[in-house]
Amino acid sequence: MSFLGLPRSPEALENAEAVIVPAPYDGTTTYKSGTREGPRAIILASRELEFYDEETETEPYRRGIATLDEVAVTVASPRHMVERIRTVGRMLFEAGKLPVLLGGEHLLSLGMIQAAAESFDSLTVLHFDAHPDLRPEYQESSFSNACVMHHILDHVPLVQVGIRSLTREEHQRIRERSIPAFFAHEIHDREDLPQRVVETLSPHVYVTIDLDVLDPSIMPAVGTPEPGGLGWYQLLRVLRAVSRKRRIVGFDVVELCPVPGMPAPDFLAARLVHKLLAYIFLDRS
Protein backbone atom coordinates (compact mmCIF):
# COMPACT_ATOMS: atom_id res chain seq x y z
CA MET A 1 0.00 0.00 0.00
CA SER A 2 1.05 3.61 -0.48
CA PHE A 3 -0.04 6.93 0.99
CA LEU A 4 -3.00 8.29 -1.02
CA GLY A 5 -2.83 5.14 -3.12
CA LEU A 6 -0.19 6.76 -5.34
CA PRO A 7 1.81 4.58 -7.73
CA ARG A 8 5.03 3.11 -6.36
CA SER A 9 8.16 2.87 -8.48
CA PRO A 10 11.87 3.77 -8.32
CA GLU A 11 11.09 6.82 -10.45
CA ALA A 12 8.36 7.95 -8.08
CA LEU A 13 10.77 7.73 -5.16
CA GLU A 14 13.52 9.56 -7.01
CA ASN A 15 11.20 12.43 -7.97
CA ALA A 16 9.33 12.67 -4.66
CA GLU A 17 9.78 15.65 -2.40
CA ALA A 18 8.30 13.84 0.62
CA VAL A 19 8.82 10.21 1.58
CA ILE A 20 6.50 8.30 3.90
CA VAL A 21 8.33 5.94 6.29
CA PRO A 22 5.96 3.40 7.96
CA ALA A 23 7.45 1.90 11.13
CA PRO A 24 5.14 -0.69 12.78
CA TYR A 25 6.90 -1.03 16.12
CA ASP A 26 5.54 -0.83 19.68
CA GLY A 27 8.10 -2.75 21.71
CA THR A 28 8.10 -0.38 24.73
CA THR A 29 4.49 0.76 24.87
CA THR A 30 2.65 0.73 28.19
CA TYR A 31 -0.99 0.60 29.26
CA LYS A 32 -2.54 -0.08 25.83
CA SER A 33 -0.51 -1.72 23.07
CA GLY A 34 -1.34 -1.85 19.38
CA THR A 35 0.44 1.16 17.89
CA ARG A 36 2.31 -1.24 15.59
CA GLU A 37 -0.95 -1.26 13.60
CA GLY A 38 -0.93 2.54 13.28
CA PRO A 39 1.11 3.02 10.08
CA ARG A 40 -0.99 0.61 8.05
CA ALA A 41 -4.21 2.16 9.35
CA ILE A 42 -3.04 5.65 8.38
CA ILE A 43 -2.01 4.57 4.91
CA LEU A 44 -5.23 2.64 4.37
CA ALA A 45 -7.32 5.63 5.47
CA SER A 46 -5.29 7.98 3.29
CA ARG A 47 -6.57 6.17 0.21
CA GLU A 48 -9.98 7.73 0.93
CA LEU A 49 -8.68 11.30 1.12
CA GLU A 50 -9.32 13.83 -1.60
CA PHE A 51 -6.12 14.88 -3.36
CA TYR A 52 -7.23 18.53 -3.11
CA ASP A 53 -6.71 20.60 0.04
CA GLU A 54 -9.34 23.32 0.22
CA GLU A 55 -7.49 25.57 2.66
CA THR A 56 -4.29 25.92 0.63
CA GLU A 57 -6.08 25.33 -2.70
CA THR A 58 -3.35 22.86 -3.66
CA GLU A 59 -2.90 19.19 -4.49
CA PRO A 60 0.13 18.10 -2.44
CA TYR A 61 0.66 14.88 -4.39
CA ARG A 62 1.82 16.94 -7.38
CA ARG A 63 5.02 17.74 -5.48
CA GLY A 64 5.75 14.03 -5.17
CA ILE A 65 4.87 11.78 -2.22
CA ALA A 66 6.50 8.35 -2.18
CA THR A 67 5.98 5.54 0.32
CA LEU A 68 8.74 3.19 1.45
CA ASP A 69 8.20 -0.39 2.50
CA GLU A 70 7.60 -0.80 6.22
CA VAL A 71 10.81 -0.56 8.24
CA ALA A 72 11.73 -4.11 9.23
CA VAL A 73 11.12 -4.61 12.94
CA THR A 74 13.90 -6.00 15.12
CA VAL A 75 13.15 -7.51 18.51
CA ALA A 76 16.83 -7.49 19.50
CA SER A 77 16.44 -4.24 21.43
CA PRO A 78 14.66 -0.87 21.22
CA ARG A 79 18.08 0.76 20.71
CA HIS A 80 18.58 -1.26 17.54
CA MET A 81 15.17 -0.20 16.24
CA VAL A 82 16.02 3.47 16.83
CA GLU A 83 19.25 2.97 14.89
CA ARG A 84 17.33 1.51 11.95
CA ILE A 85 15.14 4.59 11.79
CA ARG A 86 18.21 6.80 12.07
CA THR A 87 19.79 5.03 9.11
CA VAL A 88 16.68 5.51 6.97
CA GLY A 89 16.43 9.15 8.03
CA ARG A 90 20.07 9.84 7.24
CA MET A 91 19.62 8.39 3.75
CA LEU A 92 16.54 10.54 3.08
CA PHE A 93 18.02 13.77 4.41
CA GLU A 94 21.17 13.24 2.34
CA ALA A 95 18.96 12.77 -0.73
CA GLY A 96 17.21 16.08 -0.03
CA LYS A 97 13.88 14.48 0.86
CA LEU A 98 11.31 15.45 3.49
CA PRO A 99 10.90 12.35 5.71
CA VAL A 100 7.45 11.65 7.16
CA LEU A 101 7.66 8.95 9.81
CA LEU A 102 4.48 7.06 10.66
CA GLY A 103 4.55 5.21 13.97
CA GLY A 104 4.37 3.02 15.78
CA GLU A 105 5.48 4.20 19.15
CA HIS A 106 7.09 7.53 19.96
CA LEU A 107 10.53 6.09 20.68
CA LEU A 108 11.02 5.77 16.92
CA SER A 109 11.06 9.56 16.59
CA LEU A 110 14.43 9.59 18.32
CA GLY A 111 16.14 7.97 15.33
CA MET A 112 14.68 10.46 12.85
CA ILE A 113 15.50 13.41 15.12
CA GLN A 114 19.09 12.21 15.44
CA ALA A 115 19.36 12.03 11.66
CA ALA A 116 17.87 15.53 11.30
CA ALA A 117 20.31 16.93 13.87
CA GLU A 118 23.19 15.52 11.81
CA SER A 119 21.86 17.19 8.67
CA PHE A 120 20.73 20.66 9.77
CA ASP A 121 22.21 23.46 11.83
CA SER A 122 19.94 25.57 14.01
CA LEU A 123 17.43 22.76 14.49
CA THR A 124 14.62 22.80 17.05
CA VAL A 125 12.35 19.87 17.87
CA LEU A 126 8.71 20.95 18.18
CA HIS A 127 7.03 18.27 20.26
CA PHE A 128 3.23 17.94 20.46
CA ASP A 129 2.24 15.51 23.20
CA ALA A 130 0.17 15.00 26.33
CA HIS A 131 3.38 13.85 28.04
CA PRO A 132 6.86 15.41 28.09
CA ASP A 133 8.66 12.04 27.73
CA LEU A 134 11.57 13.36 29.79
CA ARG A 135 12.17 10.42 32.12
CA PRO A 136 15.82 9.31 32.24
CA GLU A 137 14.52 5.75 32.33
CA TYR A 138 11.24 3.88 32.59
CA GLN A 139 10.72 0.29 33.69
CA GLU A 140 14.49 -0.08 34.03
CA SER A 141 15.21 1.04 30.46
CA SER A 142 16.37 4.38 29.08
CA PHE A 143 15.16 3.37 25.60
CA SER A 144 11.43 3.73 26.16
CA ASN A 145 8.70 5.84 24.63
CA ALA A 146 8.59 7.64 28.00
CA CYS A 147 12.25 8.71 27.60
CA VAL A 148 12.48 9.82 23.98
CA MET A 149 12.87 13.56 24.67
CA HIS A 150 15.37 12.91 27.45
CA HIS A 151 17.81 11.69 24.81
CA ILE A 152 17.71 14.81 22.66
CA LEU A 153 18.02 17.48 25.35
CA ASP A 154 21.79 17.70 25.22
CA HIS A 155 21.87 17.89 21.42
CA VAL A 156 18.84 19.80 20.09
CA PRO A 157 16.63 22.51 21.61
CA LEU A 158 13.16 21.30 22.51
CA VAL A 159 9.76 23.04 22.56
CA GLN A 160 6.72 21.21 23.94
CA VAL A 161 3.02 21.87 23.31
CA GLY A 162 -0.07 20.31 24.88
CA ILE A 163 1.54 18.78 27.99
CA ARG A 164 -0.98 17.76 30.64
CA SER A 165 0.35 14.61 32.35
CA LEU A 166 3.82 14.40 33.88
CA THR A 167 5.81 13.54 36.98
CA ARG A 168 7.06 16.05 39.53
CA GLU A 169 10.61 15.27 38.37
CA GLU A 170 9.77 15.95 34.73
CA HIS A 171 8.16 19.28 35.67
CA GLN A 172 11.26 20.23 37.61
CA ARG A 173 13.46 19.32 34.67
CA ILE A 174 11.41 21.55 32.37
CA ARG A 175 12.06 24.44 34.77
CA GLU A 176 15.75 23.67 35.29
CA ARG A 177 16.46 23.35 31.57
CA SER A 178 14.23 26.32 30.66
CA ILE A 179 12.35 24.24 28.13
CA PRO A 180 9.58 26.27 26.46
CA ALA A 181 6.57 24.21 27.50
CA PHE A 182 3.00 25.18 26.61
CA PHE A 183 0.81 23.30 29.07
CA ALA A 184 -2.68 22.42 27.92
CA HIS A 185 -4.43 24.16 30.81
CA GLU A 186 -2.62 27.41 29.98
CA ILE A 187 -3.23 27.52 26.23
CA HIS A 188 -6.70 26.13 25.60
CA ASP A 189 -8.14 29.64 25.15
CA ARG A 190 -5.04 31.52 23.92
CA GLU A 191 -5.50 33.02 20.46
CA ASP A 192 -1.83 34.01 20.34
CA LEU A 193 -0.57 30.43 20.78
CA PRO A 194 0.76 30.07 17.19
CA GLN A 195 2.82 33.25 17.44
CA ARG A 196 4.15 32.34 20.88
CA VAL A 197 5.27 28.92 19.68
CA VAL A 198 6.95 30.28 16.54
CA GLU A 199 8.96 32.75 18.60
CA THR A 200 10.68 29.88 20.44
CA LEU A 201 11.88 28.12 17.28
CA SER A 202 15.12 28.21 15.31
CA PRO A 203 15.17 28.45 11.48
CA HIS A 204 14.97 24.67 10.97
CA VAL A 205 12.28 22.65 12.76
CA TYR A 206 11.53 18.96 13.11
CA VAL A 207 7.91 18.38 14.17
CA THR A 208 6.96 15.31 16.19
CA ILE A 209 3.27 14.72 16.86
CA ASP A 210 2.10 12.18 19.40
CA LEU A 211 -1.60 11.92 18.61
CA ASP A 212 -2.52 11.94 22.29
CA VAL A 213 -1.84 15.69 22.17
CA LEU A 214 -5.37 15.86 20.76
CA ASP A 215 -8.41 15.65 22.98
CA PRO A 216 -9.75 12.08 23.21
CA SER A 217 -13.15 13.33 22.10
CA ILE A 218 -11.65 13.50 18.59
CA MET A 219 -8.68 11.14 19.04
CA PRO A 220 -9.62 8.24 21.33
CA ALA A 221 -7.40 5.74 19.48
CA VAL A 222 -4.19 6.22 21.47
CA GLY A 223 -2.52 4.23 24.21
CA THR A 224 -3.01 6.88 26.92
CA PRO A 225 -5.99 9.14 26.10
CA GLU A 226 -5.60 12.15 28.41
CA PRO A 227 -8.59 14.53 28.75
CA GLY A 228 -8.18 18.21 27.96
CA GLY A 229 -6.16 18.00 24.75
CA LEU A 230 -5.90 20.27 21.75
CA GLY A 231 -8.65 20.57 19.17
CA TRP A 232 -8.21 19.95 15.45
CA TYR A 233 -8.14 23.58 14.36
CA GLN A 234 -6.02 24.66 17.33
CA LEU A 235 -3.33 22.19 16.26
CA LEU A 236 -3.60 23.19 12.61
CA ARG A 237 -3.25 26.90 13.43
CA VAL A 238 0.05 26.23 15.16
CA LEU A 239 1.34 24.01 12.36
CA ARG A 240 0.33 26.57 9.73
CA ALA A 241 2.14 29.37 11.55
CA VAL A 242 5.28 27.28 11.99
CA SER A 243 5.31 26.32 8.33
CA ARG A 244 4.97 29.95 7.27
CA LYS A 245 7.73 31.31 9.49
CA ARG A 246 10.20 28.40 9.76
CA ARG A 247 11.45 25.57 7.55
CA ILE A 248 10.02 22.20 8.59
CA VAL A 249 12.66 19.66 7.53
CA GLY A 250 10.76 16.52 8.56
CA PHE A 251 7.95 15.35 10.78
CA ASP A 252 6.31 12.33 12.31
CA VAL A 253 2.83 11.29 13.41
CA VAL A 254 2.97 8.53 16.00
CA GLU A 255 1.04 6.58 18.63
CA LEU A 256 -2.12 5.82 16.68
CA CYS A 257 -3.60 2.72 18.29
CA PRO A 258 -6.42 1.72 15.94
CA VAL A 259 -9.76 0.70 17.41
CA PRO A 260 -11.63 -1.99 15.43
CA GLY A 261 -14.83 -0.61 13.96
CA MET A 262 -13.81 3.03 14.59
CA PRO A 263 -12.25 4.47 11.40
CA ALA A 264 -12.52 8.17 12.30
CA PRO A 265 -9.21 8.40 14.25
CA ASP A 266 -7.34 6.65 11.42
CA PHE A 267 -8.81 9.11 8.94
CA LEU A 268 -7.92 12.05 11.21
CA ALA A 269 -4.29 10.92 11.37
CA ALA A 270 -4.11 10.54 7.59
CA ARG A 271 -5.71 13.95 7.10
CA LEU A 272 -3.23 15.50 9.52
CA VAL A 273 -0.30 14.16 7.50
CA HIS A 274 -1.88 15.47 4.31
CA LYS A 275 -2.61 18.91 5.81
CA LEU A 276 0.93 19.37 7.08
CA LEU A 277 2.35 18.34 3.70
CA ALA A 278 0.05 20.91 2.07
CA TYR A 279 1.34 23.63 4.39
CA ILE A 280 4.99 22.70 3.87
CA PHE A 281 4.74 22.45 0.09
CA LEU A 282 2.86 25.75 -0.17
CA ASP A 283 5.49 27.58 1.82
CA ARG A 284 8.31 26.07 -0.23
CA SER A 285 6.78 27.19 -3.51
Tab-separated table of C-alpha atoms in Angstrom:
chain	number	residue	atom	x	y	z
A	1	MET	CA	0.000	0.000	0.000
A	2	SER	CA	1.054	3.605	-0.476
A	3	PHE	CA	-0.037	6.934	0.991
A	4	LEU	CA	-2.997	8.295	-1.017
A	5	GLY	CA	-2.832	5.145	-3.124
A	6	LEU	CA	-0.195	6.763	-5.342
A	7	PRO	CA	1.811	4.584	-7.732
A	8	ARG	CA	5.027	3.109	-6.358
A	9	SER	CA	8.160	2.870	-8.480
A	10	PRO	CA	11.868	3.770	-8.322
A	11	GLU	CA	11.093	6.819	-10.455
A	12	ALA	CA	8.355	7.952	-8.076
A	13	LEU	CA	10.769	7.728	-5.162
A	14	GLU	CA	13.516	9.564	-7.010
A	15	ASN	CA	11.199	12.428	-7.967
A	16	ALA	CA	9.329	12.668	-4.664
A	17	GLU	CA	9.782	15.652	-2.404
A	18	ALA	CA	8.302	13.836	0.622
A	19	VAL	CA	8.825	10.207	1.581
A	20	ILE	CA	6.496	8.302	3.905
A	21	VAL	CA	8.327	5.936	6.294
A	22	PRO	CA	5.964	3.404	7.955
A	23	ALA	CA	7.455	1.897	11.133
A	24	PRO	CA	5.143	-0.692	12.776
A	25	TYR	CA	6.898	-1.028	16.125
A	26	ASP	CA	5.543	-0.835	19.685
A	27	GLY	CA	8.101	-2.747	21.715
A	28	THR	CA	8.102	-0.379	24.731
A	29	THR	CA	4.488	0.762	24.873
A	30	THR	CA	2.654	0.726	28.191
A	31	TYR	CA	-0.989	0.602	29.261
A	32	LYS	CA	-2.540	-0.084	25.832
A	33	SER	CA	-0.508	-1.719	23.069
A	34	GLY	CA	-1.337	-1.848	19.376
A	35	THR	CA	0.439	1.162	17.889
A	36	ARG	CA	2.308	-1.239	15.594
A	37	GLU	CA	-0.948	-1.261	13.599
A	38	GLY	CA	-0.931	2.542	13.280
A	39	PRO	CA	1.106	3.019	10.085
A	40	ARG	CA	-0.994	0.610	8.047
A	41	ALA	CA	-4.214	2.160	9.352
A	42	ILE	CA	-3.045	5.654	8.383
A	43	ILE	CA	-2.009	4.565	4.909
A	44	LEU	CA	-5.234	2.641	4.372
A	45	ALA	CA	-7.323	5.633	5.473
A	46	SER	CA	-5.289	7.983	3.285
A	47	ARG	CA	-6.575	6.168	0.211
A	48	GLU	CA	-9.984	7.726	0.930
A	49	LEU	CA	-8.675	11.301	1.125
A	50	GLU	CA	-9.321	13.826	-1.604
A	51	PHE	CA	-6.122	14.881	-3.359
A	52	TYR	CA	-7.226	18.533	-3.115
A	53	ASP	CA	-6.714	20.598	0.044
A	54	GLU	CA	-9.344	23.317	0.219
A	55	GLU	CA	-7.490	25.571	2.662
A	56	THR	CA	-4.287	25.918	0.627
A	57	GLU	CA	-6.078	25.329	-2.697
A	58	THR	CA	-3.350	22.856	-3.664
A	59	GLU	CA	-2.901	19.187	-4.492
A	60	PRO	CA	0.125	18.105	-2.442
A	61	TYR	CA	0.658	14.879	-4.395
A	62	ARG	CA	1.823	16.937	-7.384
A	63	ARG	CA	5.019	17.744	-5.481
A	64	GLY	CA	5.748	14.031	-5.171
A	65	ILE	CA	4.875	11.784	-2.224
A	66	ALA	CA	6.501	8.346	-2.181
A	67	THR	CA	5.980	5.537	0.319
A	68	LEU	CA	8.740	3.193	1.449
A	69	ASP	CA	8.196	-0.391	2.500
A	70	GLU	CA	7.604	-0.796	6.219
A	71	VAL	CA	10.812	-0.564	8.236
A	72	ALA	CA	11.734	-4.106	9.229
A	73	VAL	CA	11.124	-4.614	12.939
A	74	THR	CA	13.896	-6.004	15.119
A	75	VAL	CA	13.153	-7.508	18.510
A	76	ALA	CA	16.834	-7.492	19.497
A	77	SER	CA	16.437	-4.243	21.432
A	78	PRO	CA	14.664	-0.871	21.224
A	79	ARG	CA	18.077	0.760	20.710
A	80	HIS	CA	18.584	-1.259	17.535
A	81	MET	CA	15.170	-0.196	16.241
A	82	VAL	CA	16.022	3.468	16.827
A	83	GLU	CA	19.252	2.969	14.891
A	84	ARG	CA	17.330	1.514	11.951
A	85	ILE	CA	15.137	4.592	11.793
A	86	ARG	CA	18.212	6.804	12.074
A	87	THR	CA	19.794	5.026	9.110
A	88	VAL	CA	16.679	5.509	6.971
A	89	GLY	CA	16.427	9.153	8.028
A	90	ARG	CA	20.069	9.843	7.241
A	91	MET	CA	19.623	8.392	3.751
A	92	LEU	CA	16.544	10.536	3.082
A	93	PHE	CA	18.019	13.770	4.405
A	94	GLU	CA	21.175	13.235	2.340
A	95	ALA	CA	18.961	12.768	-0.729
A	96	GLY	CA	17.214	16.085	-0.031
A	97	LYS	CA	13.881	14.480	0.862
A	98	LEU	CA	11.313	15.445	3.488
A	99	PRO	CA	10.905	12.349	5.712
A	100	VAL	CA	7.450	11.649	7.155
A	101	LEU	CA	7.662	8.955	9.812
A	102	LEU	CA	4.477	7.062	10.664
A	103	GLY	CA	4.546	5.205	13.973
A	104	GLY	CA	4.368	3.021	15.784
A	105	GLU	CA	5.483	4.204	19.149
A	106	HIS	CA	7.092	7.530	19.962
A	107	LEU	CA	10.532	6.087	20.683
A	108	LEU	CA	11.024	5.770	16.919
A	109	SER	CA	11.061	9.555	16.590
A	110	LEU	CA	14.431	9.586	18.315
A	111	GLY	CA	16.142	7.968	15.329
A	112	MET	CA	14.679	10.457	12.854
A	113	ILE	CA	15.499	13.408	15.124
A	114	GLN	CA	19.091	12.205	15.438
A	115	ALA	CA	19.356	12.032	11.655
A	116	ALA	CA	17.865	15.528	11.305
A	117	ALA	CA	20.312	16.934	13.873
A	118	GLU	CA	23.193	15.524	11.815
A	119	SER	CA	21.859	17.185	8.670
A	120	PHE	CA	20.732	20.659	9.774
A	121	ASP	CA	22.214	23.458	11.825
A	122	SER	CA	19.938	25.569	14.012
A	123	LEU	CA	17.429	22.757	14.489
A	124	THR	CA	14.619	22.796	17.054
A	125	VAL	CA	12.346	19.871	17.868
A	126	LEU	CA	8.710	20.947	18.179
A	127	HIS	CA	7.033	18.269	20.264
A	128	PHE	CA	3.232	17.939	20.459
A	129	ASP	CA	2.236	15.508	23.199
A	130	ALA	CA	0.168	14.998	26.330
A	131	HIS	CA	3.377	13.850	28.045
A	132	PRO	CA	6.856	15.411	28.089
A	133	ASP	CA	8.659	12.037	27.726
A	134	LEU	CA	11.569	13.363	29.790
A	135	ARG	CA	12.166	10.424	32.121
A	136	PRO	CA	15.819	9.305	32.244
A	137	GLU	CA	14.516	5.749	32.330
A	138	TYR	CA	11.237	3.884	32.587
A	139	GLN	CA	10.716	0.288	33.689
A	140	GLU	CA	14.493	-0.083	34.030
A	141	SER	CA	15.206	1.037	30.461
A	142	SER	CA	16.369	4.383	29.077
A	143	PHE	CA	15.155	3.372	25.605
A	144	SER	CA	11.434	3.735	26.162
A	145	ASN	CA	8.700	5.837	24.626
A	146	ALA	CA	8.595	7.642	27.997
A	147	CYS	CA	12.251	8.709	27.603
A	148	VAL	CA	12.484	9.821	23.980
A	149	MET	CA	12.867	13.562	24.669
A	150	HIS	CA	15.367	12.910	27.447
A	151	HIS	CA	17.815	11.687	24.812
A	152	ILE	CA	17.711	14.807	22.658
A	153	LEU	CA	18.016	17.483	25.350
A	154	ASP	CA	21.795	17.705	25.221
A	155	HIS	CA	21.867	17.892	21.424
A	156	VAL	CA	18.843	19.798	20.086
A	157	PRO	CA	16.635	22.510	21.614
A	158	LEU	CA	13.160	21.305	22.510
A	159	VAL	CA	9.760	23.037	22.560
A	160	GLN	CA	6.718	21.210	23.937
A	161	VAL	CA	3.021	21.869	23.307
A	162	GLY	CA	-0.073	20.314	24.883
A	163	ILE	CA	1.537	18.779	27.991
A	164	ARG	CA	-0.985	17.755	30.643
A	165	SER	CA	0.353	14.613	32.347
A	166	LEU	CA	3.824	14.404	33.882
A	167	THR	CA	5.812	13.542	36.977
A	168	ARG	CA	7.056	16.049	39.527
A	169	GLU	CA	10.606	15.274	38.374
A	170	GLU	CA	9.775	15.954	34.735
A	171	HIS	CA	8.165	19.282	35.667
A	172	GLN	CA	11.264	20.229	37.611
A	173	ARG	CA	13.457	19.322	34.667
A	174	ILE	CA	11.406	21.553	32.370
A	175	ARG	CA	12.057	24.436	34.766
A	176	GLU	CA	15.747	23.669	35.288
A	177	ARG	CA	16.463	23.352	31.573
A	178	SER	CA	14.232	26.321	30.664
A	179	ILE	CA	12.351	24.236	28.130
A	180	PRO	CA	9.583	26.267	26.458
A	181	ALA	CA	6.567	24.206	27.498
A	182	PHE	CA	3.002	25.183	26.610
A	183	PHE	CA	0.814	23.304	29.070
A	184	ALA	CA	-2.680	22.423	27.915
A	185	HIS	CA	-4.430	24.163	30.810
A	186	GLU	CA	-2.618	27.415	29.984
A	187	ILE	CA	-3.231	27.517	26.235
A	188	HIS	CA	-6.705	26.131	25.603
A	189	ASP	CA	-8.139	29.635	25.154
A	190	ARG	CA	-5.043	31.516	23.919
A	191	GLU	CA	-5.502	33.019	20.464
A	192	ASP	CA	-1.830	34.008	20.343
A	193	LEU	CA	-0.573	30.428	20.775
A	194	PRO	CA	0.762	30.066	17.191
A	195	GLN	CA	2.820	33.254	17.438
A	196	ARG	CA	4.151	32.344	20.878
A	197	VAL	CA	5.265	28.924	19.682
A	198	VAL	CA	6.948	30.281	16.544
A	199	GLU	CA	8.965	32.753	18.599
A	200	THR	CA	10.678	29.884	20.444
A	201	LEU	CA	11.876	28.116	17.281
A	202	SER	CA	15.122	28.208	15.307
A	203	PRO	CA	15.172	28.446	11.482
A	204	HIS	CA	14.969	24.670	10.973
A	205	VAL	CA	12.284	22.647	12.756
A	206	TYR	CA	11.533	18.963	13.112
A	207	VAL	CA	7.908	18.382	14.167
A	208	THR	CA	6.957	15.310	16.193
A	209	ILE	CA	3.268	14.718	16.864
A	210	ASP	CA	2.103	12.183	19.401
A	211	LEU	CA	-1.600	11.915	18.605
A	212	ASP	CA	-2.518	11.937	22.293
A	213	VAL	CA	-1.845	15.686	22.175
A	214	LEU	CA	-5.375	15.864	20.758
A	215	ASP	CA	-8.408	15.649	22.980
A	216	PRO	CA	-9.746	12.077	23.209
A	217	SER	CA	-13.149	13.333	22.098
A	218	ILE	CA	-11.654	13.500	18.585
A	219	MET	CA	-8.683	11.139	19.038
A	220	PRO	CA	-9.618	8.237	21.329
A	221	ALA	CA	-7.395	5.739	19.477
A	222	VAL	CA	-4.189	6.224	21.473
A	223	GLY	CA	-2.524	4.230	24.213
A	224	THR	CA	-3.013	6.881	26.915
A	225	PRO	CA	-5.990	9.140	26.100
A	226	GLU	CA	-5.603	12.154	28.414
A	227	PRO	CA	-8.587	14.534	28.752
A	228	GLY	CA	-8.178	18.206	27.961
A	229	GLY	CA	-6.163	18.004	24.747
A	230	LEU	CA	-5.900	20.274	21.747
A	231	GLY	CA	-8.647	20.570	19.175
A	232	TRP	CA	-8.212	19.947	15.449
A	233	TYR	CA	-8.139	23.584	14.362
A	234	GLN	CA	-6.015	24.664	17.326
A	235	LEU	CA	-3.326	22.191	16.260
A	236	LEU	CA	-3.599	23.185	12.608
A	237	ARG	CA	-3.246	26.895	13.432
A	238	VAL	CA	0.052	26.233	15.159
A	239	LEU	CA	1.339	24.012	12.361
A	240	ARG	CA	0.327	26.575	9.732
A	241	ALA	CA	2.139	29.375	11.551
A	242	VAL	CA	5.281	27.284	11.989
A	243	SER	CA	5.306	26.315	8.327
A	244	ARG	CA	4.970	29.948	7.265
A	245	LYS	CA	7.729	31.307	9.489
A	246	ARG	CA	10.196	28.404	9.759
A	247	ARG	CA	11.448	25.565	7.548
A	248	ILE	CA	10.024	22.200	8.588
A	249	VAL	CA	12.658	19.656	7.526
A	250	GLY	CA	10.756	16.524	8.563
A	251	PHE	CA	7.948	15.350	10.779
A	252	ASP	CA	6.307	12.328	12.308
A	253	VAL	CA	2.830	11.289	13.415
A	254	VAL	CA	2.972	8.531	16.001
A	255	GLU	CA	1.045	6.577	18.627
A	256	LEU	CA	-2.118	5.823	16.681
A	257	CYS	CA	-3.599	2.716	18.289
A	258	PRO	CA	-6.416	1.716	15.936
A	259	VAL	CA	-9.764	0.698	17.413
A	260	PRO	CA	-11.629	-1.986	15.432
A	261	GLY	CA	-14.831	-0.608	13.958
A	262	MET	CA	-13.815	3.028	14.587
A	263	PRO	CA	-12.246	4.466	11.403
A	264	ALA	CA	-12.525	8.171	12.303
A	265	PRO	CA	-9.215	8.398	14.255
A	266	ASP	CA	-7.340	6.648	11.418
A	267	PHE	CA	-8.806	9.108	8.942
A	268	LEU	CA	-7.919	12.054	11.208
A	269	ALA	CA	-4.288	10.922	11.371
A	270	ALA	CA	-4.109	10.540	7.593
A	271	ARG	CA	-5.712	13.949	7.101
A	272	LEU	CA	-3.231	15.496	9.522
A	273	VAL	CA	-0.299	14.156	7.503
A	274	HIS	CA	-1.876	15.472	4.306
A	275	LYS	CA	-2.610	18.907	5.812
A	276	LEU	CA	0.928	19.367	7.081
A	277	LEU	CA	2.351	18.341	3.704
A	278	ALA	CA	0.051	20.907	2.065
A	279	TYR	CA	1.342	23.629	4.392
A	280	ILE	CA	4.993	22.695	3.871
A	281	PHE	CA	4.742	22.447	0.088
A	282	LEU	CA	2.859	25.747	-0.167
A	283	ASP	CA	5.492	27.582	1.823
A	284	ARG	CA	8.307	26.071	-0.230
A	285	SER	CA	6.777	27.191	-3.514
